[in-house]
C-alpha positions as a Markdown table, in Angstrom:
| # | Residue | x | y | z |
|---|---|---|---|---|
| 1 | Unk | 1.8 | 10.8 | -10.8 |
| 2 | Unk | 4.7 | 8.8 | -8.8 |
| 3 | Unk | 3.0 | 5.2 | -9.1 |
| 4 | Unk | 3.7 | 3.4 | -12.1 |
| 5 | Unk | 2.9 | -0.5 | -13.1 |
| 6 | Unk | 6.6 | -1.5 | -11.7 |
| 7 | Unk | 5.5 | -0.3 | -8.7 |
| 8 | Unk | 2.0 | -2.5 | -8.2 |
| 9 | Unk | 3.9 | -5.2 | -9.4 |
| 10 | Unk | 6.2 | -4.6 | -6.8 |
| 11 | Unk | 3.6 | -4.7 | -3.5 |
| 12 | Unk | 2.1 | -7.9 | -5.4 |
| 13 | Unk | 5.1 | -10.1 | -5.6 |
| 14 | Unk | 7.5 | -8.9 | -2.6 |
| 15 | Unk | 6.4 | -10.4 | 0.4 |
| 16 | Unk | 8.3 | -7.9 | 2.6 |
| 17 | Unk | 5.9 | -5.2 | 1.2 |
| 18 | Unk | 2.4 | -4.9 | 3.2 |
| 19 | Unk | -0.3 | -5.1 | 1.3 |
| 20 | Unk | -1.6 | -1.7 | 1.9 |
| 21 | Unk | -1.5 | 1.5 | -0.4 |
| 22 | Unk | -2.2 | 5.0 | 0.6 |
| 23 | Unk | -3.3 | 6.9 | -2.6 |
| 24 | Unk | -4.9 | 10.3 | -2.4 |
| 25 | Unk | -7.5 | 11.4 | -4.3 |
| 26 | Unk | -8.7 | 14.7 | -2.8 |
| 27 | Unk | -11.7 | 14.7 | -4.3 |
| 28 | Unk | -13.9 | 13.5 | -7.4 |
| 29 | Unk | -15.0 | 16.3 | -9.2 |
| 30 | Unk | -12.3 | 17.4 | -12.4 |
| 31 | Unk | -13.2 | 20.7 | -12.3 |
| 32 | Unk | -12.0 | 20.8 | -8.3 |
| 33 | Unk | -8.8 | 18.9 | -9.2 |
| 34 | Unk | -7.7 | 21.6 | -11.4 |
| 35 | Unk | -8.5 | 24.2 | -8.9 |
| 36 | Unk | -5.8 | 22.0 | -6.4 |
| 37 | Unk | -3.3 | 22.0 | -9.5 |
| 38 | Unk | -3.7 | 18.4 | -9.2 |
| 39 | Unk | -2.6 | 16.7 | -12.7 |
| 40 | Unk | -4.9 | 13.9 | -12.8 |
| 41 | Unk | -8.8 | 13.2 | -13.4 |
| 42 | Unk | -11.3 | 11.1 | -11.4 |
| 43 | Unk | -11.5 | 8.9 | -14.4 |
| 44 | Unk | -7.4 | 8.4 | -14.4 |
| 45 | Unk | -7.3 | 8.2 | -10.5 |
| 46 | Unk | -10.1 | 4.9 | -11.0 |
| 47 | Unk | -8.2 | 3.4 | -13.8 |
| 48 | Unk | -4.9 | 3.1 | -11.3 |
| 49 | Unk | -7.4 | 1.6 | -8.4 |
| 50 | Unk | -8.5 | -0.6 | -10.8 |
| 51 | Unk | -5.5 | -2.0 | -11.9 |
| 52 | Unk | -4.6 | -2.2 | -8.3 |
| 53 | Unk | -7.2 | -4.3 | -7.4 |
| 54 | Unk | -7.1 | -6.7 | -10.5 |
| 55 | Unk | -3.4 | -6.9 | -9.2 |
| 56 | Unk | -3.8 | -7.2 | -5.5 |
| 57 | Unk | -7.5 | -8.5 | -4.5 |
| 58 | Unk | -6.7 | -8.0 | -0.8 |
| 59 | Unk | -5.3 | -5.4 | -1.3 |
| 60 | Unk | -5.8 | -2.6 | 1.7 |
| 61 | Unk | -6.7 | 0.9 | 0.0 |
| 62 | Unk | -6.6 | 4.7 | 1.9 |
| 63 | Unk | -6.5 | 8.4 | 1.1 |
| 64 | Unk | -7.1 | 11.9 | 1.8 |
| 65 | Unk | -9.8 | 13.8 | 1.4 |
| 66 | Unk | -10.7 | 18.0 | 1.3 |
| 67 | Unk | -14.1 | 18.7 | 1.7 |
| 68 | Unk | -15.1 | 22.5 | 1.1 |
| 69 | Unk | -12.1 | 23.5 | -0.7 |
| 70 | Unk | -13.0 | 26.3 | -2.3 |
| 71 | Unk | -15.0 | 27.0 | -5.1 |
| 72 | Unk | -16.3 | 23.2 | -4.5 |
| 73 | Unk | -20.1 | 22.7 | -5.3 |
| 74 | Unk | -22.8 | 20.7 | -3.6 |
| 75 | Unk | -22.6 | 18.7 | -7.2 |
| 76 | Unk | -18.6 | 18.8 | -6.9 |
| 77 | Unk | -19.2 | 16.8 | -3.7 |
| 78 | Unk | -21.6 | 14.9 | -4.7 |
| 79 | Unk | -18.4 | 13.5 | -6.8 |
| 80 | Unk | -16.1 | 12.6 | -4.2 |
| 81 | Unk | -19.1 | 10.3 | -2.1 |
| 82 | Unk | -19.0 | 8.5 | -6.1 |
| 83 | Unk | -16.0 | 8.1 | -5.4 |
| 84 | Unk | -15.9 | 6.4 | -2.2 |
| 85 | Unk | -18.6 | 4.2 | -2.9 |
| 86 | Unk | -16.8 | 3.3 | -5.9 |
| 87 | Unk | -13.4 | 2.2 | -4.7 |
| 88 | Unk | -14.7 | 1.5 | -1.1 |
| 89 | Unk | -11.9 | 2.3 | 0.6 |
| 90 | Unk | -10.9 | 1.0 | 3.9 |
| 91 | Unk | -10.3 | 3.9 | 5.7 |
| 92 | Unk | -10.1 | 7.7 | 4.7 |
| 93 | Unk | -8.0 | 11.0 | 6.0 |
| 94 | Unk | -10.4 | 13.8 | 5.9 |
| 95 | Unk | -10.6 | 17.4 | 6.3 |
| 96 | Unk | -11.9 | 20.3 | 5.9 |
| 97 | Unk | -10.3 | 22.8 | 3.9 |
| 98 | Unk | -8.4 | 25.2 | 6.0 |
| 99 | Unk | -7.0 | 28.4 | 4.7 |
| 100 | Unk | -3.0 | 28.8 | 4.1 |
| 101 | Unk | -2.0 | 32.3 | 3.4 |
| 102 | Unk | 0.5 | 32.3 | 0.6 |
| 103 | Unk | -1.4 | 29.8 | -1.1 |
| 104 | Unk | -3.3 | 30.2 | -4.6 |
| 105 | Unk | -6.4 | 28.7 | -2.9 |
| 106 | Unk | -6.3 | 31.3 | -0.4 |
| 107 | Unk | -7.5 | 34.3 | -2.1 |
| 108 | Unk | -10.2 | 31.7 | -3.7 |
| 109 | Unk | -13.7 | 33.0 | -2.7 |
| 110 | Unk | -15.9 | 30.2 | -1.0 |
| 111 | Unk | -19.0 | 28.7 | -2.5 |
| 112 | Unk | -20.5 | 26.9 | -0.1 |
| 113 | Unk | -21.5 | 27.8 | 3.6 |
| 114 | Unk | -19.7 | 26.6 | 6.6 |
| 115 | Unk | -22.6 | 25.3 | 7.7 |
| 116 | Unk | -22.9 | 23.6 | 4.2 |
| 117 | Unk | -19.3 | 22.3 | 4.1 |
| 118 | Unk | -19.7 | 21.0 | 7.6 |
| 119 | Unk | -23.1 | 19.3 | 6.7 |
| 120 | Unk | -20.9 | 17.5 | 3.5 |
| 121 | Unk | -18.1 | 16.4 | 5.7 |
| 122 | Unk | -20.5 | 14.8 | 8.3 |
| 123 | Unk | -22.5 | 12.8 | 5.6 |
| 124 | Unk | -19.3 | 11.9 | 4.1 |
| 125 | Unk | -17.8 | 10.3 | 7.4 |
| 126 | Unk | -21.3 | 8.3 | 7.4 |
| 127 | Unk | -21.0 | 6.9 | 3.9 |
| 128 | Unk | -17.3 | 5.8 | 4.7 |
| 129 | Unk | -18.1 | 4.6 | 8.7 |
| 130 | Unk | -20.3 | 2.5 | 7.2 |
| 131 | Unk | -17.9 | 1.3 | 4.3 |
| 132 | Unk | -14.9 | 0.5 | 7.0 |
| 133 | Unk | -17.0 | -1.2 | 9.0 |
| 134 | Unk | -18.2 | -3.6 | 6.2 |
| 135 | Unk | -14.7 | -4.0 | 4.8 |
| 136 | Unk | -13.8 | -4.9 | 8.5 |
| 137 | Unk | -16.4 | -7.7 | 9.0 |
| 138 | Unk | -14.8 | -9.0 | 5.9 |
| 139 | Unk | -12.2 | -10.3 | 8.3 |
| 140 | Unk | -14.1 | -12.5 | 10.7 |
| 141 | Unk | -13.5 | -16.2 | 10.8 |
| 142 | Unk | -9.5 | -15.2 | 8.9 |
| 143 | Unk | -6.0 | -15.7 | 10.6 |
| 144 | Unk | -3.8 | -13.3 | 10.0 |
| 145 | Unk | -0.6 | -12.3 | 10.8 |
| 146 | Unk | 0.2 | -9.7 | 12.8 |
| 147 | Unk | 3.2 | -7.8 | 14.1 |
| 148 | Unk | 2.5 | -7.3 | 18.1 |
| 149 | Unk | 3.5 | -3.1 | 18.8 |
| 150 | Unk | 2.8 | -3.4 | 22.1 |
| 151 | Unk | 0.4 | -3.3 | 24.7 |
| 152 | Unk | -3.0 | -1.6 | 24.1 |
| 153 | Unk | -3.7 | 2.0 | 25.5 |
| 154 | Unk | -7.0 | 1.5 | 26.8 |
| 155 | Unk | -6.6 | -2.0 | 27.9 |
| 156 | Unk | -3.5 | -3.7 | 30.2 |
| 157 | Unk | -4.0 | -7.2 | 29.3 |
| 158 | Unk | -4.6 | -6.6 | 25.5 |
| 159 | Unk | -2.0 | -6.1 | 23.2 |
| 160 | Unk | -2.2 | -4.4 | 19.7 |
| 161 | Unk | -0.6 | -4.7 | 16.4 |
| 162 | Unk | -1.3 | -4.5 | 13.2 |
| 163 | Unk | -2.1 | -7.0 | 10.0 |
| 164 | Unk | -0.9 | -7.1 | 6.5 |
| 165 | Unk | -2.7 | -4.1 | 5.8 |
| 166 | Unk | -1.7 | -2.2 | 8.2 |
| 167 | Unk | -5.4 | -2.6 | 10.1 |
| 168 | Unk | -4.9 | -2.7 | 13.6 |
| 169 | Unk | -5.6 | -5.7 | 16.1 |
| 170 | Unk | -6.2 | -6.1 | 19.8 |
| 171 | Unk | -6.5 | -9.3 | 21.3 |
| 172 | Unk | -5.0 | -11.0 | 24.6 |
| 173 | Unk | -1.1 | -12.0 | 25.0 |
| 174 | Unk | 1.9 | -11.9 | 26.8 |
| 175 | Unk | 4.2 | -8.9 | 26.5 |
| 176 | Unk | 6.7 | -11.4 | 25.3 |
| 177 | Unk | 5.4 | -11.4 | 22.1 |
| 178 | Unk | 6.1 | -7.5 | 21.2 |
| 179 | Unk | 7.7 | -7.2 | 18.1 |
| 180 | Unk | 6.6 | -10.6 | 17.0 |
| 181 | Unk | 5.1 | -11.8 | 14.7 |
| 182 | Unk | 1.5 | -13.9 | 15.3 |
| 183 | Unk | -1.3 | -15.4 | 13.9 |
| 184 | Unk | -4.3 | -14.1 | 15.5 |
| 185 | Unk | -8.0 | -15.4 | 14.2 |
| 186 | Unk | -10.5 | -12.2 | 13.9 |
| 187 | Unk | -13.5 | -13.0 | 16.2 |
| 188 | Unk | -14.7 | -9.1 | 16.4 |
| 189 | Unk | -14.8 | -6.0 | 13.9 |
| 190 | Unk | -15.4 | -2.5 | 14.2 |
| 191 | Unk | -15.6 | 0.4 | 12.5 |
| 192 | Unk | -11.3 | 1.1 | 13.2 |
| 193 | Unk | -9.9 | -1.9 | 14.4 |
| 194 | Unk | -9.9 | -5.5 | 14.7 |
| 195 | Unk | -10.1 | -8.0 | 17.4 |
| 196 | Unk | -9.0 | -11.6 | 18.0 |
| 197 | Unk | -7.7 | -14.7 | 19.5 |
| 198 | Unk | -3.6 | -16.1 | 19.3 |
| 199 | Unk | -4.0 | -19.3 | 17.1 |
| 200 | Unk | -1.4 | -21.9 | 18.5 |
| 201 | Unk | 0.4 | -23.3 | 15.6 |
């Protein structure tokens, strides 16, 4: 409801915006959307991506999604994996649906099984691990500019920052450079993050 064509225009043609936007979509199915009180359709929510993308090709896309909220349906589901394999997102925030008391949804009776909704959410992780991980390789071969955050947890002598998109990327420096700005070239990809080499200018 809050993005408007002012605002894609915006992330296009500032170049102090990062070309990254995080727009939640829940979950495909209508009839689950109006059970959230949500005041948009799947078909509304893909006309905006569109129009994000025709506006922004490298553009870097996220969101949220509820698996086994309820009242949801195998076939509701079954929606929401359209959807990611439609907009292709390059990462997603998922959960299961958790009970709030207070909330409408709470006094909602369940449809589907834990066993089923856990079943959905772990076939939905594969269809999108296997969609960040191709979006990733995308990268390889590109130098892109990074902002260094500092020095990686796992790793002493790698430091890690993140690109236009927000995408994070390890690769080997000198704790000088945090808080810098570099151009690293991608030499790896995985499924979360990015890694690379300093490209001397």
């Amino acid at each position: 409801k809050d993005i408007s064509d002012e605002l894609i225009d915006a992330i296009a043609e500032e170049p102090k915006i990062c070309n990254q936007l995080h727009l939640p979509v829940q979950c495909g199915s209508d009839r689950v959307l109006k059970l959230m009180n949500r005041r948009y359709t799947a078909e509304k929510y893909l006309e905006i991506i569109k129009k994000v993308k025709e506006r922004i090709p490298d553009i870097t896309l996220t969101t949220d999604i509820i698996v086994g909220f309820p009242g949801e349906t195998n076939e509701d589901f079954e929606r929401t994996l359209d959807i990611l394999k439609e907009v292709e997102y390059d990462t997603i925030f998922s959960f299961i649906y958790s009970k709030r008391v207070g909330t409408p949804a709470a006094s909602m009776p369940q449809t589907l099984t834990d066993e089923e909704i856990h079943a959905n959410f772990d076939r939905m992780l594969a269809v999108q691990n296997e969609i960040s991980k191709r979006k990733n390789e995308g990268h390889l071969g590109r130098v892109e500019k990074v902002l260094v955050e500092g020095v990686s947890k796992t790793d002493p002598n790698t430091l890690t920052g993140r690109n236009e998109g927000g995408k994070v990327v390890n690769f080997a420096g000198d704790k000088s450079l945090i808080c810098e700005f570099v151009d690293v070239k991608i030499t790896k990809a995985q499924t979360w993050s990015l890694f690379g080499e300093i490209v001397n200018k």
